[in-house]
Short mmCIF file of C-alpha atoms and ligand atoms in Angstrom, two decimals:
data_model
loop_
_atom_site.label_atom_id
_atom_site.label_comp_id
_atom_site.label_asym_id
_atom_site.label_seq_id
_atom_site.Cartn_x
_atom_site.Cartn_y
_atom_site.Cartn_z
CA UNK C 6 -159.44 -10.00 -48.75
CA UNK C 7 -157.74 -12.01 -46.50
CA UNK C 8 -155.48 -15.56 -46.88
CA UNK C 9 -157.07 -18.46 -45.35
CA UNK C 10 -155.13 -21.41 -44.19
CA UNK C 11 -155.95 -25.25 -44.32
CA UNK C 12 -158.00 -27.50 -41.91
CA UNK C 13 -156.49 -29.44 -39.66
CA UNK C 14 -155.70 -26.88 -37.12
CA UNK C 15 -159.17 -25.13 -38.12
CA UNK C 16 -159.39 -22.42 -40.68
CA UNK C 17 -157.51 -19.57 -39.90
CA UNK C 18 -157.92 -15.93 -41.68
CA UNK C 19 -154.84 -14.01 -41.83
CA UNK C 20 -155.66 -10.49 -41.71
CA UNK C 21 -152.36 -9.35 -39.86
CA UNK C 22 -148.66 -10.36 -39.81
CA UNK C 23 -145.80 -9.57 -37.67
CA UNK C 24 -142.32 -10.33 -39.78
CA UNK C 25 -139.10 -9.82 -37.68
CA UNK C 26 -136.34 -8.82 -39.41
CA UNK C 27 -138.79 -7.57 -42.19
CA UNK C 28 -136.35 -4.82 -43.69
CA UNK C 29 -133.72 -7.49 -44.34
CA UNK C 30 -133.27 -9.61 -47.78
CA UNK C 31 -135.81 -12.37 -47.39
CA UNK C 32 -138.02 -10.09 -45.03
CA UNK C 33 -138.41 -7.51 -47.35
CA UNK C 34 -139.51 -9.45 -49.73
CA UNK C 35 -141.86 -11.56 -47.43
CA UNK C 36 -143.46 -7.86 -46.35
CA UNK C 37 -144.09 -7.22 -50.26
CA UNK C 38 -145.74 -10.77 -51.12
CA UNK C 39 -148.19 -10.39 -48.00
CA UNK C 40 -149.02 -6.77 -48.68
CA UNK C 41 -149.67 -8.11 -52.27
CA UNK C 42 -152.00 -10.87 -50.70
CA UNK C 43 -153.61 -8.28 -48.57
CA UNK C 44 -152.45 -8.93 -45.28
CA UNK C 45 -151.18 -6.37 -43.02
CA UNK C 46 -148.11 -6.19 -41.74
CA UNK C 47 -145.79 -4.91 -38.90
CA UNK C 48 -142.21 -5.07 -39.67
CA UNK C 49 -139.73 -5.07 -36.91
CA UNK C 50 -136.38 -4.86 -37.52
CA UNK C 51 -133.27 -3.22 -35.70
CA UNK C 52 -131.03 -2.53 -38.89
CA UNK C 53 -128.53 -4.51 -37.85
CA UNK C 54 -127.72 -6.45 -41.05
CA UNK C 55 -130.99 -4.79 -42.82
CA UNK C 56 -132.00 -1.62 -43.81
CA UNK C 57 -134.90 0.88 -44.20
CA UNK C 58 -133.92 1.15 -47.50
CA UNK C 59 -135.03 -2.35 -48.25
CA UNK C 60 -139.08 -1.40 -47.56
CA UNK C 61 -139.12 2.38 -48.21
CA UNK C 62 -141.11 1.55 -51.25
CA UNK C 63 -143.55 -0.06 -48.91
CA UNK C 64 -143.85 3.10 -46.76
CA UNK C 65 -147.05 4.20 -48.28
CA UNK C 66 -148.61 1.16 -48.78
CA UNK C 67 -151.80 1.03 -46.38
CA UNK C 68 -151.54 -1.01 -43.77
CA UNK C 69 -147.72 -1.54 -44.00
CA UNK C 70 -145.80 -0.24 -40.57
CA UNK C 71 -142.44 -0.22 -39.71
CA UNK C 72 -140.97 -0.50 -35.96
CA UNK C 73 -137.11 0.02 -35.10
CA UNK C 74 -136.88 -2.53 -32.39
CA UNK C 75 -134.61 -5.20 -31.11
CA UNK C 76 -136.33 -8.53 -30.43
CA UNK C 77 -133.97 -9.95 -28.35
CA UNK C 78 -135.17 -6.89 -25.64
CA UNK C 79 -138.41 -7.35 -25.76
CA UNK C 80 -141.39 -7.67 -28.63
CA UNK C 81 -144.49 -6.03 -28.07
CA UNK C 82 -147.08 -5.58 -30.85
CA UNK C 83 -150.61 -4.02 -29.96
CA UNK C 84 -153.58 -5.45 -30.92
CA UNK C 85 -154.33 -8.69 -32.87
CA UNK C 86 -151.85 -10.79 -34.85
CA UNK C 87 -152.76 -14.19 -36.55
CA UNK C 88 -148.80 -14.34 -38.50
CA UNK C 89 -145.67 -14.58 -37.13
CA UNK C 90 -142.82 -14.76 -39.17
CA UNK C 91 -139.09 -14.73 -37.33
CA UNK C 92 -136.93 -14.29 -39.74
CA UNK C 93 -134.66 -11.56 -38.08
CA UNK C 94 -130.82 -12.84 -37.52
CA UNK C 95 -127.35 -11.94 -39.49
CA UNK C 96 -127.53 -14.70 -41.89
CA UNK C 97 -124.50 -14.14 -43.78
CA UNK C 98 -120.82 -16.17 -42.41
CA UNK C 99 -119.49 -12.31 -42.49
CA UNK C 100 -121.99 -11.28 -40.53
CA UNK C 101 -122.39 -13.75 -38.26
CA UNK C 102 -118.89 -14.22 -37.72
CA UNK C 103 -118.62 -10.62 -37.28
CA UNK C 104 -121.66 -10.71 -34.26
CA UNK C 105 -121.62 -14.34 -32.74
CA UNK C 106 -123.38 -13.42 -29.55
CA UNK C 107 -126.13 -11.28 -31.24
CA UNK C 108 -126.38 -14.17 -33.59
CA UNK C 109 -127.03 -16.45 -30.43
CA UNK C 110 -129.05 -13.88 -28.79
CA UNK C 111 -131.64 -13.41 -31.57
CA UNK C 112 -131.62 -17.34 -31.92
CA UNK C 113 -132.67 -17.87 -28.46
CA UNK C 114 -134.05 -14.99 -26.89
CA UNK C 115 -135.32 -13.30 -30.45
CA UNK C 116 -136.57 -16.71 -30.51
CA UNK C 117 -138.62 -16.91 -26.77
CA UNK C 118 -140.51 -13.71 -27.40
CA UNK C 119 -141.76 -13.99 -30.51
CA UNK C 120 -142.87 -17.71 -29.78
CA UNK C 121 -144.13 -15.91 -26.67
CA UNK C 122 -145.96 -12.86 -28.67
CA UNK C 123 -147.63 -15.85 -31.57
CA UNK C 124 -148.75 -17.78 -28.43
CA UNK C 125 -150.61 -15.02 -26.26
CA UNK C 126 -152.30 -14.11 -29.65
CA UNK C 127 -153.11 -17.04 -30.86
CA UNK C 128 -151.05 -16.52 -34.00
CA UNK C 129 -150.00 -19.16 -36.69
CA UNK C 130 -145.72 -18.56 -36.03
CA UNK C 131 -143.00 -19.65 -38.72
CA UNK C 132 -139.21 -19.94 -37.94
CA UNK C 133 -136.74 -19.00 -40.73
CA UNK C 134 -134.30 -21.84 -39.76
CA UNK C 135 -131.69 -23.05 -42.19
CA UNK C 136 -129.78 -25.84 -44.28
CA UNK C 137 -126.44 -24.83 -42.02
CA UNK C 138 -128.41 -26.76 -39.50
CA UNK C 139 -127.33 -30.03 -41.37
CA UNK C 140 -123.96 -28.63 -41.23
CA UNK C 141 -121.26 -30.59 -42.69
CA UNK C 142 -123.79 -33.13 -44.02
CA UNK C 143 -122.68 -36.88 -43.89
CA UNK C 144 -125.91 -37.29 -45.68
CA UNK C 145 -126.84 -36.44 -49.64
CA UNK C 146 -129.53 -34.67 -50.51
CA UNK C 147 -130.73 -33.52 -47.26
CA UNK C 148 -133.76 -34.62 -45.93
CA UNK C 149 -135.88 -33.12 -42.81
CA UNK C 150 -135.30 -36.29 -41.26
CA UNK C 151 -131.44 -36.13 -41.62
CA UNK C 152 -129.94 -34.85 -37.73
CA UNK C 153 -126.60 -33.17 -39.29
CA UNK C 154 -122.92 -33.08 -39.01
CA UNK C 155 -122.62 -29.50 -36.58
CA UNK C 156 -119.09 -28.61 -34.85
CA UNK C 157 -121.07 -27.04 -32.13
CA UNK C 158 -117.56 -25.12 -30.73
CA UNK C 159 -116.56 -24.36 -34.89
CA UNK C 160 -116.75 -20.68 -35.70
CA UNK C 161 -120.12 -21.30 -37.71
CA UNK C 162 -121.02 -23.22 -34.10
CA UNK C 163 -122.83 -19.33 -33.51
CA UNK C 164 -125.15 -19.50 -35.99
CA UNK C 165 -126.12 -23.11 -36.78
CA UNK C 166 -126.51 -24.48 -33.11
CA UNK C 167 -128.42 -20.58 -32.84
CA UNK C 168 -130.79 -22.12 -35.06
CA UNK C 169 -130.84 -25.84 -33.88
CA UNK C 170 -132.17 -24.22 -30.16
CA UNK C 171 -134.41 -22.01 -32.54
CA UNK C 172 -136.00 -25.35 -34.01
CA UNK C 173 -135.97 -27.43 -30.53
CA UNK C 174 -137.88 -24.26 -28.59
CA UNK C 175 -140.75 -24.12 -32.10
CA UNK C 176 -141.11 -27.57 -31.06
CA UNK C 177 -141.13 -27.32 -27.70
CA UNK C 178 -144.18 -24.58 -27.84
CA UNK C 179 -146.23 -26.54 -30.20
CA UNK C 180 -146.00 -29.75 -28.16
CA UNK C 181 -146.15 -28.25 -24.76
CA UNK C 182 -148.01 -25.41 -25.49
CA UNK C 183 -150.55 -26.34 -28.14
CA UNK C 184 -149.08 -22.91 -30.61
CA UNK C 185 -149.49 -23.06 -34.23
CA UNK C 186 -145.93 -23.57 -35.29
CA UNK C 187 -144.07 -24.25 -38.42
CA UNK C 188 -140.53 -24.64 -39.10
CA UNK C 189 -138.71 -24.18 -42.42
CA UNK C 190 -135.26 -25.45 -43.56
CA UNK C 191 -134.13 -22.39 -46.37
CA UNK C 192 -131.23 -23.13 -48.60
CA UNK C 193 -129.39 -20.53 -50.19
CA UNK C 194 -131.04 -17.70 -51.77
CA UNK C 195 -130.40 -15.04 -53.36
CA UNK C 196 -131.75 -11.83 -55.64
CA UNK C 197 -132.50 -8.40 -55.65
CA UNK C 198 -132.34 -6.62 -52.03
CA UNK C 199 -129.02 -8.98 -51.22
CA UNK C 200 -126.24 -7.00 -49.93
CA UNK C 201 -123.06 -6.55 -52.45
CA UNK C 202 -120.87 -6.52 -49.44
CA UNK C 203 -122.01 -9.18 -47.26
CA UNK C 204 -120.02 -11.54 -48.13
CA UNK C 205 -122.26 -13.96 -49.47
CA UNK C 206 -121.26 -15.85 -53.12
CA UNK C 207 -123.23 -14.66 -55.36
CA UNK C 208 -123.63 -11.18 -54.30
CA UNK C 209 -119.39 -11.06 -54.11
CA UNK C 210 -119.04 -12.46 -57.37
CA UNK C 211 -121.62 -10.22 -59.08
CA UNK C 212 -119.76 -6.76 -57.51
CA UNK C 213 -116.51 -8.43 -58.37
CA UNK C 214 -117.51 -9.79 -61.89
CA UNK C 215 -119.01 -6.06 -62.81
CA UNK C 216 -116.11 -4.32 -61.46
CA UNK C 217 -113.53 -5.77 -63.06
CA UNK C 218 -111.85 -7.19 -60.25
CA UNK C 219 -111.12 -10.99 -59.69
CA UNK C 220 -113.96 -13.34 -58.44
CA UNK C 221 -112.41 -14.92 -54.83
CA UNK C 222 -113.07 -18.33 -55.03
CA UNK C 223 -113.08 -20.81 -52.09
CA UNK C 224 -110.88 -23.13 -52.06
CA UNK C 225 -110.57 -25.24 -55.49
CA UNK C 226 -114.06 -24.55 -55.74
CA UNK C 227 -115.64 -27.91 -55.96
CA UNK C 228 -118.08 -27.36 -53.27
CA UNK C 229 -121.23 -27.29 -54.08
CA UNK C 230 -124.27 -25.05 -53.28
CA UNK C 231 -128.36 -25.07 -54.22
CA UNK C 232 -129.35 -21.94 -55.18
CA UNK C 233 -132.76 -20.80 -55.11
CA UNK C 234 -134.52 -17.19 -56.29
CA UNK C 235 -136.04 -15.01 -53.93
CA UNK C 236 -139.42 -15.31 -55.36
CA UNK C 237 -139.86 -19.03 -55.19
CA UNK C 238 -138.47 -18.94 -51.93
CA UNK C 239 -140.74 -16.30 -50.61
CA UNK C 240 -143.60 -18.70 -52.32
CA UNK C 241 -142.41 -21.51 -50.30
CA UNK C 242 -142.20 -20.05 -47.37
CA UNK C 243 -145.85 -18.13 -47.88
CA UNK C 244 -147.00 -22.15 -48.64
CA UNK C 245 -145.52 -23.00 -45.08
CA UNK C 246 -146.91 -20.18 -43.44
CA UNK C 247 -150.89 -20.36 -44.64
CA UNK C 248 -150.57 -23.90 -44.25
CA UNK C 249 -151.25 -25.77 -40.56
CA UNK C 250 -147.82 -28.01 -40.89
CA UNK C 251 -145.44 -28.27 -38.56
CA UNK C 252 -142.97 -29.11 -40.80
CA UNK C 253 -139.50 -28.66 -40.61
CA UNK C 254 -139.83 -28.64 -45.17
CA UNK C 255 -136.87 -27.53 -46.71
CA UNK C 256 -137.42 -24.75 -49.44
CA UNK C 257 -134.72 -25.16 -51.81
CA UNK C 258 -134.08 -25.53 -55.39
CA UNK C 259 -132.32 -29.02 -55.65
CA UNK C 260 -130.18 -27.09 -58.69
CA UNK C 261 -126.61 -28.16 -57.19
CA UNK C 262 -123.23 -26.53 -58.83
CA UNK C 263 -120.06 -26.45 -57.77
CA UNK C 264 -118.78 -22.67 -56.51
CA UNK C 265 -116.29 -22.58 -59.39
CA UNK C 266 -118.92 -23.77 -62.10
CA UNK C 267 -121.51 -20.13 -60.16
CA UNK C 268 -118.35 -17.78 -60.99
CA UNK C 269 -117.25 -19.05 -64.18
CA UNK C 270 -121.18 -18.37 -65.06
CA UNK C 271 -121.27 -14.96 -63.39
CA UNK C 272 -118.59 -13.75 -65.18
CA UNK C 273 -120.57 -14.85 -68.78
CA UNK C 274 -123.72 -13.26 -67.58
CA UNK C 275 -121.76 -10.50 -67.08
CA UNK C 276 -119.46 -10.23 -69.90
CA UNK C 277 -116.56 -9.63 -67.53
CA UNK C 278 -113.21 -9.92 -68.26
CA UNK C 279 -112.62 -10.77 -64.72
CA UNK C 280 -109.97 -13.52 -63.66
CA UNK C 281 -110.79 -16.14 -61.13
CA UNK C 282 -109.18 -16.33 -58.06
CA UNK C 283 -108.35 -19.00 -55.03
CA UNK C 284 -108.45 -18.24 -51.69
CA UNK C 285 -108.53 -20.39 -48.64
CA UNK C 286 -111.45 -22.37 -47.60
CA UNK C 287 -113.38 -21.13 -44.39
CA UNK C 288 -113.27 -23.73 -41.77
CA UNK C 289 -116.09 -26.48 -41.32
CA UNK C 290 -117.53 -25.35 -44.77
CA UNK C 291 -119.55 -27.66 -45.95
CA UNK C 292 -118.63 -29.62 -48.46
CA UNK C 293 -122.08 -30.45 -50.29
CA UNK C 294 -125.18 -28.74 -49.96
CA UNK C 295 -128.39 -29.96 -51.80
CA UNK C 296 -132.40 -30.00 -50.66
CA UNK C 297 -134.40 -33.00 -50.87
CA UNK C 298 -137.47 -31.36 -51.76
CA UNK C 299 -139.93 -34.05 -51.54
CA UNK C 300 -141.90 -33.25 -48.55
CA UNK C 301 -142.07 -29.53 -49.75
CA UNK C 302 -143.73 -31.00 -52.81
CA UNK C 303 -146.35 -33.14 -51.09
CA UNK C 304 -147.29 -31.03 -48.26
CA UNK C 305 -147.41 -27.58 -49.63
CA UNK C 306 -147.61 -28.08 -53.07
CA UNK C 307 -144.55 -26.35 -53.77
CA UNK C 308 -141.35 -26.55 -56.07
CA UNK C 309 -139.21 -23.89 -57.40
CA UNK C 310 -140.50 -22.41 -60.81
CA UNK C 311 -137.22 -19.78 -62.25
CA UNK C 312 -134.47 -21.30 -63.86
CA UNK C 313 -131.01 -20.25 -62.33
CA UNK C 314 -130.01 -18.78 -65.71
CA UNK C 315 -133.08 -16.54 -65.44
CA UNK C 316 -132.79 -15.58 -61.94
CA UNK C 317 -129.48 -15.16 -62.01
CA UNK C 318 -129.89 -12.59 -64.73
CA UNK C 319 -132.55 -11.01 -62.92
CA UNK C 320 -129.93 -10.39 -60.08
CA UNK C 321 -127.15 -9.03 -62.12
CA UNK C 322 -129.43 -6.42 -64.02
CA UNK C 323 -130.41 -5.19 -60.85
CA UNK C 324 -127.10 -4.88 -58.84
CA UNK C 325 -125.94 -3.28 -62.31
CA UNK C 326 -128.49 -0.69 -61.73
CA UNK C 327 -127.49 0.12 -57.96
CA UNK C 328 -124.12 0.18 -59.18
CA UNK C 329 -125.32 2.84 -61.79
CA UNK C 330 -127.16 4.80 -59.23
CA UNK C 331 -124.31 4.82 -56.90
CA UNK C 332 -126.56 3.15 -54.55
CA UNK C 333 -124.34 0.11 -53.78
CA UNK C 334 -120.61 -0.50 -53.67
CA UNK C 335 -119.45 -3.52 -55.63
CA UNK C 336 -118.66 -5.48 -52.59
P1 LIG Y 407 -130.61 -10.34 -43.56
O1 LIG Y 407 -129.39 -10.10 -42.75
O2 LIG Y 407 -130.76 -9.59 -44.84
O3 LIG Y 407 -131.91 -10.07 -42.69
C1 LIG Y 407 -131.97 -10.28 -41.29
C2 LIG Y 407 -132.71 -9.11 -40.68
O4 LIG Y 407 -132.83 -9.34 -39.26
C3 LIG Y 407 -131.96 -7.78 -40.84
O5 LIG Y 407 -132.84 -6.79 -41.35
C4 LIG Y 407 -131.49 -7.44 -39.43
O6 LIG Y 407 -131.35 -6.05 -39.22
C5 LIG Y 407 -132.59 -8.10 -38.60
N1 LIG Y 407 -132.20 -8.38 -37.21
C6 LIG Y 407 -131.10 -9.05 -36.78
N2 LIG Y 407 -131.08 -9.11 -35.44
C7 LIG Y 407 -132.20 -8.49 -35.02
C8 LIG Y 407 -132.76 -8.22 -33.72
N3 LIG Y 407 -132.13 -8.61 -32.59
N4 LIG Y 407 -133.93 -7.54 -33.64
C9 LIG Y 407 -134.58 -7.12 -34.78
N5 LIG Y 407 -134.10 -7.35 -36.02
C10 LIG Y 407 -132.92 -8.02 -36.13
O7 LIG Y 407 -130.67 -11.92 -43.83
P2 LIG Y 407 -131.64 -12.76 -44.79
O8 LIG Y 407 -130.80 -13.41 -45.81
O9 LIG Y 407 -132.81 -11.95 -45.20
O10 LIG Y 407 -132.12 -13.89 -43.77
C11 LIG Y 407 -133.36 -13.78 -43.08
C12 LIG Y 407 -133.63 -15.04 -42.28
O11 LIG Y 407 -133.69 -16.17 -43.15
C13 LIG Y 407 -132.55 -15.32 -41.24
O12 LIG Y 407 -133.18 -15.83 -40.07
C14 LIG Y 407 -131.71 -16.40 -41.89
O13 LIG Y 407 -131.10 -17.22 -40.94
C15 LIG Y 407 -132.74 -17.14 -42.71
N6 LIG Y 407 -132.11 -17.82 -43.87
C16 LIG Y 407 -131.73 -17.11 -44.97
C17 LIG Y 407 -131.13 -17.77 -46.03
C18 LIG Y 407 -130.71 -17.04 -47.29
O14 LIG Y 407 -130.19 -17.69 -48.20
N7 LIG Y 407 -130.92 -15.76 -47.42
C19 LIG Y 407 -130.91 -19.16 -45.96
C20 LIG Y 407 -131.29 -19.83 -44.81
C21 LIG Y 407 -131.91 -19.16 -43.77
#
């Protein structure tokens, strides 16, 4: 079996899919949902914020492949492809702070060749861009049509105006070019597969929380953040993809709370007896952060279906049981 897409760029059968950054969080998961759905599909990835641990369970899945390689170099896939999804980039402030200029290189050049592979194959091609790309919004919800608030020379500067260029070159190639693109706006996600030490909120809270150890807070904690499960942002995205829209559609779950509000609730999924802590705020962190999910809804059908009481249980059980195999730190 193979996915079929809609009609206005003709029907297109998805038989094979190339997913950059496939042994990361989202990626990982992305791989799993297509092999699920039949599709094929060559993961590239250069481990730098991923892992092979992430898709070793989808080693011996037929016509599941796995290629060390970094895209900014070069990308060269053999044979046909009708899917590309770029989703490979540090995506975590740590991590991005930690490796601005291969943030800016897999932005741009990542960016180039894999725009450049989906083109000479005549592939359907989906960017992984981001909410950060509204910045510090002036603007609340979001909406696509909403241009941002960005501090291009700010320290997060690497990784939002990374994925601004990413957006503007999509476009470019679909208007210039005639390629199949589509662009998605992700808001925070999170789940299984998440790193417990990069840095990310819920991830830190949940080591913290189940260690014992204070939960950092940022700030007074008022900021606010959407959070979204894995699965119904792998669904959203999978939407985007085997659809012909250009988009950009922001997949989010419009579920706003305030950072202090997530770590007071981590630590009663938990049953922790951990304190809360304040630490300072990161510079140009955004103050408010919420999808407006309307044209997600209309185009693609889509809207986020777990509760964040449900997938935020779902999270802690599992990092509980890589704590419990030794398999993680906690953060
Ligand atoms: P992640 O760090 O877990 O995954 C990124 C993957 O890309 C890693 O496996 C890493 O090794 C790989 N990679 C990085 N540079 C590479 C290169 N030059 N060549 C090959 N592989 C490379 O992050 P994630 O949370 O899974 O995010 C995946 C994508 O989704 C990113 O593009 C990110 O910007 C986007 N996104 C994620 C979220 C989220 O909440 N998780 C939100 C918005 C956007």
């Amino acid at each position: 079996m193979a996915v079929r897409t809609g009609p206005a760029r003709g029907v297109r059968t998805i038989r094979r899919a190339v997913v950059t950054g496939g042994a990361g969080f989202l990626g990982s998961h992305l791989c799993e949902h297509l092999l699920d759905r039949s599709v094929e599909v060559v993961c590239l990835d250069n481990f730098l914020t991923g892992s092979p641990e992430n898709v070793r369970h989808l080693m011996e899945r037929p016509g599941f492949r796995l290629l060390r390689c970094d895209i900014t170099d070069y990308v060269h896939v053999p044979g046909p492809v009708d899917l590309v999804l770029h989703f490979a980039s540090p995506a975590s402030p740590l991590d991005y702070l930690r490796m601005p200029i291969e943030t800016l290189k897999v932005g741009s050049l990542g960016t180039l060749h894999t725009l450049g592979m989906a083109h000479e194959k005549g592939a359907r091609y989906v960017l992984a861009s981001t909410s950060e790309v509204y910045g510090d919004p002036l603007q609340h919800p979001q909406r696509e049509d909403y241009w941002g608030n960005v501090n291009p020379v700010g320290p997060r500067g690497v990784y939002d105006e990374a994925k601004r260029f990413s957006e503007a070159l999509t476009t470019a190639y679909r208007t210039s070019r005639g390629t199949d693109t589509g662009i998605v706006r992700i808001f925070n996600t999170y789940g299984p597969r998440m790193r417990a030490d990069d840095g990310r909120a819920i991830p830190a809270f949940i080591g913290q929380a189940l260690s014992g150890r204070p939960l950092t807070v940022a700030g007074d904690g008022s900021q606010t953040r959407s959070i979204c499960f894995v699965d119904d942002t792998v669904r959203g995205i999978l939407a985007m993809a085997f659809s012909p829209h250009a988009g950009p559609v922001n997949i989010g779950n419009p579920d706003e709370l305030s950072m202090l509000r997530l770590a007071e609730w981590i630590v009663e999924l938990t049953g922790s007896r951990s304190a809360i802590e304040f630490i300072d705020l990161p510079v140009d962190d955004p103050k408010v952060r919420r999808p407006d999910s309307t044209r997600a809804e209309q185009l693609l059908g889509w809207a986020p279906s777990v509760p964040s009481e449900e997938g935020l249980r779902r999270t802690v059980a599992w990092f509980a049981a890589q704590l419990r195999a030794g398999a993680v730190r906690a953060g």
